[in-house]
Amino acid sequence: MKALLTAVIFAVSILGSAWGQTAKPTTLADLAKYTGPDRERILYDGARREGKVVWYTSLVPYKEIGKFFESKYPGVTVETYRANAVEIAGRVLTETRSKRYVVDAIETTPGALMIFRDNQLLMPYTSRHLAEYPDGSKEGVSGGLVLWTTDRESYIGVGYNKNGVSTADVPKNFDDLLKPALKGKMGVGDAETEARIVGAMLKAKGESFVRRLKEQDVRLYGVTGPGLNELIVTGEVPLSFAAFSTNIGHSVAKGAPVAWVAMDLAVANAGGAAISARAQRPHAALLLTDFLLSPEGQKMLTEKFRYGSPVKDYGFVRWYPEKGLTTSEYTERQDRWLKLLLEITRR
Amino acid sequence: MLNKGGAMSLSSGLTRSLRERGTELQPWLFVFTAAALIYLVAPPVLFILSTSFVSEIGPDAGAFTLRHYRNIFGSLSDLTRLLWNSLVFSGGSAGAALLLGTTVAWLAERTNAPFRSLAYAFAFISFGVPGIVKVIGWILLFGPRAGLINVAVRDMTGIFPIFNLFSMAGMILVEAVVWSPVVFLLMAPPFRSMDPALEEAGMVAGSSNWQVFMRVTVPLAAPSVLAVLLLTVVRAIESFETPALVGLPAGIEVLTTKIYRQIKSGFFPRYGEASAYSIILIGLVALGLIFYHRRTGHGHKFTTVTGKGYRPRRIDLGRWRWPAGFLLLTLPALQVAPLIALVWASLLPYMQHPSRKAFELVSLKNYFATFNDPTIVLAVTNSLTISLTAASATVLITFVAAWLIVRTNIPGRWALDQLAMFPLVLPGLVLGVAILKLYAALPLPIYGTIWIMFFAFVVSFLPYGMRFSYTGLLSIHRELEESSATCGGSWRQTVTKILVPLMLPALFAGWIYIFLITIRHLSLPLLLYGPGSQVISVTIWELWDNGRIGEVAAFSLLTTTGTVLLAILFRRLSERFSVAV
């Protein structure tokens, strides 16, 4: 009797599992967790019927990515709103409160994604590429489903102009930033994004170290990462400890005399791919997200657009400042880091 | 045959008739204009007012609070420093812009100094270049460490740096240069349409050119000067790019950089304190407007265009003609300087000082790259549609409002001016969010289309349209309209054949200013554009955000050229229908 019961349970579980993988999904939730071998075909057929996908992203090369996706999946158009995480957060919250469900797929940094998570605005999903990603790069819920997956990273470290800083003076770690030769040569942007390097310094060296940087006459510039990068390229700012690896990488590719080095900890500015819980075009949203996470999408992001990948090892220690924090804890820390950055740059 | 008394009686009868016909329409016009202005201005102002009193985050989110005001006044020493910096910066830059812009406007319109058309051309060109790009141009020239001019002077003389841009003086000069073309265009129409009889009377009475200028010309231009001063001071208080890019490296913080930080702080935008700051600014500007209206309340004292056959006299400067011409060239030269840095940047793969190696790298790649973008056509079409309609709507509504204020006695008409001036102190970011929330909530087919940007621009540029219309109207005597009635003209004919053609130069100056500045305006479109409603300024921002300064420069120069050519075309058209003054 016991053996019979075991056999029945086994058969039911096998059948259930098979149904979970092969029964045709009908709702967004079913589609999001569907893992059958025909997932791509089902998504593409549905996406063609839907005609387009509305994508809110912070990715700078979104046009090229959209074009690539459209050529791979003819009949599906990508309509994009590109902005930073704060603006995307503000827009999605406003639209949701007004019951305007415009966005299908989202790709932005964790600050905004955490707000969406807290407000239940994201659809848990799976993808056949998820197994290739380390656990740390997935915001998991349960049953193998995730709310977002890190599809690209850039890192904050020291960017410098080779004509403005001699090789001997190039810092190799945070302590080297206190070298007398660097006094008056350093500049930073004034945004939270850059202020996260203060968080890394606090973690690695403590607050007294950060406060000693004030002696170095660090200048504050009211510019975002790319603006600061231009000032490094022209030599107006010989060195910054809050430079993005991607920005410097693009300038290096053009032949500019600049370079980037990681310090004790390199702050990872990670972007995650997510699906809106109220996506009006679910097939297309999932198809686009699958594409970003696929080896083909990753190759494009890392090789063509010089982003870092959570899958690769670059030989330096990465630090994800938002990991393990609630939204309010992360916001409080960011405020503290920015305040400290403003204090050490006050003249 | 009518005797003199009979003719006068007929004339006054006709004038009365005109007034009566106009008077019948006035209440309707007033109600319609006031309703339109309230619809445009009240929601963002109410949004800011309510936001300044509401807790945004934490367990008491949504509850009434005075915390934002307490925070501001609680750090009084900080507030005093910010206010002082803001006042020095805005007063200094407005004063300098006023001095340069007014001098050039007077030289261009009232003297025989050469290079007049150059001043106009470069004033228009300057509007087409995004503010951030211009400020970066100045940093590339006068950055204390690597500025092209600073380095060149060091190589020649050993003095380094010859001018440190990162200072209060640098902030004031950059902002003054950015605003002097606006002052120039605002001051040119009053000078152009000034009644020469008053100056000639001064000359006949034995005054010198200088005495006539100081005792007749300057007092006549006083209301326009005051209006422009008010505009530039308030605008400089609200300016962001120069304080952020030039002030912060010098350790100088002003109100706007503080507001910006409040909004941008954290991942959840905080509008509370930023709104409270805006309310304080609105209070300050209201005080300024009351002062302004007290000074210009007796508008007729300042009319410069009358029915007495005005034909502005150009003063012959004699041997001072060429020196004056070179002084006039200051304005174009100051607009060209950052553009030179920009042209240089557009030809290079990355920004660098001129050298043999740099010249080897010169190419037109950045220009070709801008045509490689498939969304460019859509962005250009959207931008043109929005800017053409927004400029026209703003000028129309502010012209009617200004006419009601200057020409009628309707009680409370000054409220129209107050309403139209409010948006001047609404920080672009806060205004953008207010508009976004308003049209997301309203059941109108506007959200997600280009028309949300149209409404945002109309609100944002009401103050500019108002000042252009107001100063233009103030300088035209009502007797010209009355003469039309005397000659039997209907009210409609008076408006279309007398008032509008006389006003066209001022209206056109306002229109072209709004048209050009909205084409490259960034902060509002960045918040409001959506999928499919991409515009030119957002494209420029994306290039900048992608670190492609060469392409930013190339695209900015191309769009500037295009819009300026378009502006010249429109100017030609407007000249065909306006009274040559």
PDB file of N, CA, C and O in Angstrom, chain A residues 225-265:
ATOM      1  N   GLY A 225      28.981  61.654 -14.028  1.00  0.00           N
ATOM      2  CA  GLY A 225      30.164  60.872 -14.370  1.00  0.00           C
ATOM      3  C   GLY A 225      30.811  61.246 -15.701  1.00  0.00           C
ATOM      4  O   GLY A 225      32.013  61.506 -15.758  1.00  0.00           O
ATOM      5  N   PRO A 226      30.013  61.318 -16.806  1.00  0.00           N
ATOM      6  CA  PRO A 226      30.626  61.649 -18.097  1.00  0.00           C
ATOM      7  C   PRO A 226      31.259  63.047 -18.123  1.00  0.00           C
ATOM      8  O   PRO A 226      32.290  63.256 -18.745  1.00  0.00           O
ATOM      9  N   GLY A 227      30.640  63.982 -17.411  1.00  0.00           N
ATOM     10  CA  GLY A 227      31.180  65.347 -17.355  1.00  0.00           C
ATOM     11  C   GLY A 227      32.523  65.342 -16.654  1.00  0.00           C
ATOM     12  O   GLY A 227      33.486  65.969 -17.120  1.00  0.00           O
ATOM     13  N   LEU A 228      32.602  64.628 -15.553  1.00  0.00           N
ATOM     14  CA  LEU A 228      33.866  64.535 -14.810  1.00  0.00           C
ATOM     15  C   LEU A 228      34.920  63.866 -15.694  1.00  0.00           C
ATOM     16  O   LEU A 228      36.080  64.271 -15.719  1.00  0.00           O
ATOM     17  N   ASN A 229      34.480  62.853 -16.447  1.00  0.00           N
ATOM     18  CA  ASN A 229      35.394  62.151 -17.344  1.00  0.00           C
ATOM     19  C   ASN A 229      36.018  63.117 -18.362  1.00  0.00           C
ATOM     20  O   ASN A 229      37.214  63.067 -18.630  1.00  0.00           O
ATOM     21  N   GLU A 230      35.183  64.031 -18.905  1.00  0.00           N
ATOM     22  CA  GLU A 230      35.715  65.000 -19.874  1.00  0.00           C
ATOM     23  C   GLU A 230      36.754  65.906 -19.233  1.00  0.00           C
ATOM     24  O   GLU A 230      37.748  66.274 -19.854  1.00  0.00           O
ATOM     25  N   LEU A 231      36.499  66.285 -17.958  1.00  0.00           N
ATOM     26  CA  LEU A 231      37.447  67.149 -17.259  1.00  0.00           C
ATOM     27  C   LEU A 231      38.762  66.409 -17.010  1.00  0.00           C
ATOM     28  O   LEU A 231      39.834  67.014 -17.017  1.00  0.00           O
ATOM     29  N   ILE A 232      38.685  65.100 -16.809  1.00  0.00           N
ATOM     30  CA  ILE A 232      39.918  64.305 -16.648  1.00  0.00           C
ATOM     31  C   ILE A 232      40.656  64.236 -17.996  1.00  0.00           C
ATOM     32  O   ILE A 232      41.869  64.410 -18.076  1.00  0.00           O
ATOM     33  N   VAL A 233      39.865  64.031 -19.069  1.00  0.00           N
ATOM     34  CA  VAL A 233      40.479  63.924 -20.410  1.00  0.00           C
ATOM     35  C   VAL A 233      41.195  65.233 -20.782  1.00  0.00           C
ATOM     36  O   VAL A 233      42.311  65.210 -21.301  1.00  0.00           O
ATOM     37  N   THR A 234      40.579  66.374 -20.486  1.00  0.00           N
ATOM     38  CA  THR A 234      41.218  67.651 -20.846  1.00  0.00           C
ATOM     39  C   THR A 234      42.372  67.989 -19.918  1.00  0.00           C
ATOM     40  O   THR A 234      43.188  68.848 -20.223  1.00  0.00           O
ATOM     41  N   GLY A 235      42.420  67.338 -18.752  1.00  0.00           N
ATOM     42  CA  GLY A 235      43.502  67.625 -17.803  1.00  0.00           C
ATOM     43  C   GLY A 235      43.098  68.645 -16.751  1.00  0.00           C
ATOM     44  O   GLY A 235      43.881  68.968 -15.859  1.00  0.00           O
ATOM     45  N   GLU A 236      41.865  69.172 -16.856  1.00  0.00           N
ATOM     46  CA  GLU A 236      41.414  70.146 -15.861  1.00  0.00           C
ATOM     47  C   GLU A 236      41.345  69.484 -14.479  1.00  0.00           C
ATOM     48  O   GLU A 236      41.654  70.092 -13.466  1.00  0.00           O
ATOM     49  N   VAL A 237      40.910  68.231 -14.467  1.00  0.00           N
ATOM     50  CA  VAL A 237      40.966  67.425 -13.239  1.00  0.00           C
ATOM     51  C   VAL A 237      41.985  66.319 -13.508  1.00  0.00           C
ATOM     52  O   VAL A 237      41.704  65.369 -14.238  1.00  0.00           O
ATOM     53  N   PRO A 238      43.200  66.416 -12.922  1.00  0.00           N
ATOM     54  CA  PRO A 238      44.211  65.390 -13.225  1.00  0.00           C
ATOM     55  C   PRO A 238      43.835  64.003 -12.712  1.00  0.00           C
ATOM     56  O   PRO A 238      44.190  63.007 -13.330  1.00  0.00           O
ATOM     57  N   LEU A 239      43.084  63.961 -11.590  1.00  0.00           N
ATOM     58  CA  LEU A 239      42.773  62.633 -11.032  1.00  0.00           C
ATOM     59  C   LEU A 239      41.458  62.678 -10.253  1.00  0.00           C
ATOM     60  O   LEU A 239      41.164  63.664  -9.594  1.00  0.00           O
ATOM     61  N   SER A 240      40.680  61.613 -10.374  1.00  0.00           N
ATOM     62  CA  SER A 240      39.477  61.486  -9.560  1.00  0.00           C
ATOM     63  C   SER A 240      39.382  60.086  -8.996  1.00  0.00           C
ATOM     64  O   SER A 240      39.647  59.110  -9.702  1.00  0.00           O
ATOM     65  N   PHE A 241      39.020  59.986  -7.702  1.00  0.00           N
ATOM     66  CA  PHE A 241      38.854  58.653  -7.108  1.00  0.00           C
ATOM     67  C   PHE A 241      37.410  58.172  -7.269  1.00  0.00           C
ATOM     68  O   PHE A 241      37.022  57.176  -6.677  1.00  0.00           O
ATOM     69  N   ALA A 242      36.600  58.938  -8.021  1.00  0.00           N
ATOM     70  CA  ALA A 242      35.209  58.529  -8.252  1.00  0.00           C
ATOM     71  C   ALA A 242      34.933  58.472  -9.755  1.00  0.00           C
ATOM     72  O   ALA A 242      33.919  58.951 -10.244  1.00  0.00           O
ATOM     73  N   ALA A 243      35.860  57.866 -10.499  1.00  0.00           N
ATOM     74  CA  ALA A 243      35.710  57.790 -11.955  1.00  0.00           C
ATOM     75  C   ALA A 243      35.138  56.425 -12.354  1.00  0.00           C
ATOM     76  O   ALA A 243      35.471  55.398 -11.749  1.00  0.00           O
ATOM     77  N   PHE A 244      34.289  56.439 -13.375  1.00  0.00           N
ATOM     78  CA  PHE A 244      33.678  55.184 -13.844  1.00  0.00           C
ATOM     79  C   PHE A 244      34.596  54.486 -14.844  1.00  0.00           C
ATOM     80  O   PHE A 244      35.098  55.120 -15.785  1.00  0.00           O
ATOM     81  N   SER A 245      34.739  53.183 -14.656  1.00  0.00           N
ATOM     82  CA  SER A 245      35.607  52.411 -15.556  1.00  0.00           C
ATOM     83  C   SER A 245      35.103  52.483 -17.006  1.00  0.00           C
ATOM     84  O   SER A 245      35.905  52.567 -17.940  1.00  0.00           O
ATOM     85  N   THR A 246      33.764  52.494 -17.190  1.00  0.00           N
ATOM     86  CA  THR A 246      33.229  52.511 -18.565  1.00  0.00           C
ATOM     87  C   THR A 246      33.572  53.829 -19.273  1.00  0.00           C
ATOM     88  O   THR A 246      33.981  53.822 -20.432  1.00  0.00           O
ATOM     89  N   ASN A 247      33.400  54.952 -18.561  1.00  0.00           N
ATOM     90  CA  ASN A 247      33.693  56.252 -19.174  1.00  0.00           C
ATOM     91  C   ASN A 247      35.154  56.358 -19.573  1.00  0.00           C
ATOM     92  O   ASN A 247      35.498  56.775 -20.686  1.00  0.00           O
ATOM     93  N   ILE A 248      36.032  55.986 -18.643  1.00  0.00           N
ATOM     94  CA  ILE A 248      37.465  56.052 -18.936  1.00  0.00           C
ATOM     95  C   ILE A 248      37.790  55.097 -20.085  1.00  0.00           C
ATOM     96  O   ILE A 248      38.562  55.421 -20.997  1.00  0.00           O
ATOM     97  N   GLY A 249      37.157  53.910 -20.065  1.00  0.00           N
ATOM     98  CA  GLY A 249      37.396  52.911 -21.124  1.00  0.00           C
ATOM     99  C   GLY A 249      37.065  53.462 -22.502  1.00  0.00           C
ATOM    100  O   GLY A 249      37.823  53.261 -23.463  1.00  0.00           O
ATOM    101  N   HIS A 250      35.941  54.179 -22.626  1.00  0.00           N
ATOM    102  CA  HIS A 250      35.566  54.778 -23.914  1.00  0.00           C
ATOM    103  C   HIS A 250      36.614  55.802 -24.362  1.00  0.00           C
ATOM    104  O   HIS A 250      36.961  55.885 -25.537  1.00  0.00           O
ATOM    105  N   SER A 251      37.115  56.599 -23.391  1.00  0.00           N
ATOM    106  CA  SER A 251      38.121  57.618 -23.746  1.00  0.00           C
ATOM    107  C   SER A 251      39.437  56.972 -24.147  1.00  0.00           C
ATOM    108  O   SER A 251      40.111  57.444 -25.063  1.00  0.00           O
ATOM    109  N   VAL A 252      39.794  55.897 -23.467  1.00  0.00           N
ATOM    110  CA  VAL A 252      41.027  55.168 -23.821  1.00  0.00           C
ATOM    111  C   VAL A 252      40.918  54.659 -25.255  1.00  0.00           C
ATOM    112  O   VAL A 252      41.857  54.768 -26.054  1.00  0.00           O
ATOM    113  N   ALA A 253      39.728  54.139 -25.594  1.00  0.00           N
ATOM    114  CA  ALA A 253      39.525  53.592 -26.942  1.00  0.00           C
ATOM    115  C   ALA A 253      39.697  54.668 -28.017  1.00  0.00           C
ATOM    116  O   ALA A 253      40.079  54.367 -29.151  1.00  0.00           O
ATOM    117  N   LYS A 254      39.433  55.922 -27.656  1.00  0.00           N
ATOM    118  CA  LYS A 254      39.608  57.014 -28.628  1.00  0.00           C
ATOM    119  C   LYS A 254      41.045  57.536 -28.636  1.00  0.00           C
ATOM    120  O   LYS A 254      41.370  58.457 -29.375  1.00  0.00           O
ATOM    121  N   GLY A 255      41.857  57.029 -27.737  1.00  0.00           N
ATOM    122  CA  GLY A 255      43.266  57.436 -27.719  1.00  0.00           C
ATOM    123  C   GLY A 255      43.596  58.491 -26.685  1.00  0.00           C
ATOM    124  O   GLY A 255      44.711  59.017 -26.672  1.00  0.00           O
ATOM    125  N   ALA A 256      42.648  58.820 -25.804  1.00  0.00           N
ATOM    126  CA  ALA A 256      42.917  59.851 -24.794  1.00  0.00           C
ATOM    127  C   ALA A 256      43.950  59.348 -23.780  1.00  0.00           C
ATOM    128  O   ALA A 256      43.974  58.151 -23.471  1.00  0.00           O
ATOM    129  N   PRO A 257      44.776  60.261 -23.245  1.00  0.00           N
ATOM    130  CA  PRO A 257      45.852  59.840 -22.330  1.00  0.00           C
ATOM    131  C   PRO A 257      45.343  59.634 -20.911  1.00  0.00           C
ATOM    132  O   PRO A 257      45.771  60.320 -19.973  1.00  0.00           O
ATOM    133  N   VAL A 258      44.377  58.734 -20.748  1.00  0.00           N
ATOM    134  CA  VAL A 258      43.809  58.504 -19.418  1.00  0.00           C
ATOM    135  C   VAL A 258      43.851  57.011 -19.087  1.00  0.00           C
ATOM    136  O   VAL A 258      44.016  56.183 -19.981  1.00  0.00           O
ATOM    137  N   ALA A 259      43.691  56.708 -17.799  1.00  0.00           N
ATOM    138  CA  ALA A 259      43.687  55.301 -17.374  1.00  0.00           C
ATOM    139  C   ALA A 259      42.832  55.168 -16.124  1.00  0.00           C
ATOM    140  O   ALA A 259      42.526  56.155 -15.458  1.00  0.00           O
ATOM    141  N   TRP A 260      42.444  53.933 -15.840  1.00  0.00           N
ATOM    142  CA  TRP A 260      41.599  53.655 -14.668  1.00  0.00           C
ATOM    143  C   TRP A 260      42.219  52.539 -13.846  1.00  0.00           C
ATOM    144  O   TRP A 260      42.725  51.557 -14.410  1.00  0.00           O
ATOM    145  N   VAL A 261      42.238  52.709 -12.519  1.00  0.00           N
ATOM    146  CA  VAL A 261      42.706  51.627 -11.649  1.00  0.00           C
ATOM    147  C   VAL A 261      41.732  51.446 -10.487  1.00  0.00           C
ATOM    148  O   VAL A 261      41.143  52.414 -10.009  1.00  0.00           O
ATOM    149  N   ALA A 262      41.584  50.168 -10.064  1.00  0.00           N
ATOM    150  CA  ALA A 262      40.708  49.873  -8.933  1.00  0.00           C
ATOM    151  C   ALA A 262      41.483  50.101  -7.639  1.00  0.00           C
ATOM    152  O   ALA A 262      42.690  49.898  -7.589  1.00  0.00           O
ATOM    153  N   MET A 263      40.775  50.521  -6.608  1.00  0.00           N
ATOM    154  CA  MET A 263      41.395  50.664  -5.288  1.00  0.00           C
ATOM    155  C   MET A 263      41.101  49.408  -4.462  1.00  0.00           C
ATOM    156  O   MET A 263      40.753  48.369  -5.009  1.00  0.00           O
ATOM    157  N   ASP A 264      41.207  49.515  -3.141  1.00  0.00           N
ATOM    158  CA  ASP A 264      41.002  48.356  -2.265  1.00  0.00           C
ATOM    159  C   ASP A 264      39.666  47.672  -2.562  1.00  0.00           C
ATOM    160  O   ASP A 264      39.565  46.451  -2.594  1.00  0.00           O
ATOM    161  N   LEU A 265      38.634  48.520  -2.722  1.00  0.00           N
ATOM    162  CA  LEU A 265      37.314  48.022  -3.122  1.00  0.00           C
ATOM    163  C   LEU A 265      36.873  48.836  -4.333  1.00  0.00           C
ATOM    164  O   LEU A 265      37.031  50.063  -4.337  1.00  0.00           O
TER     165      LEU A 265
END
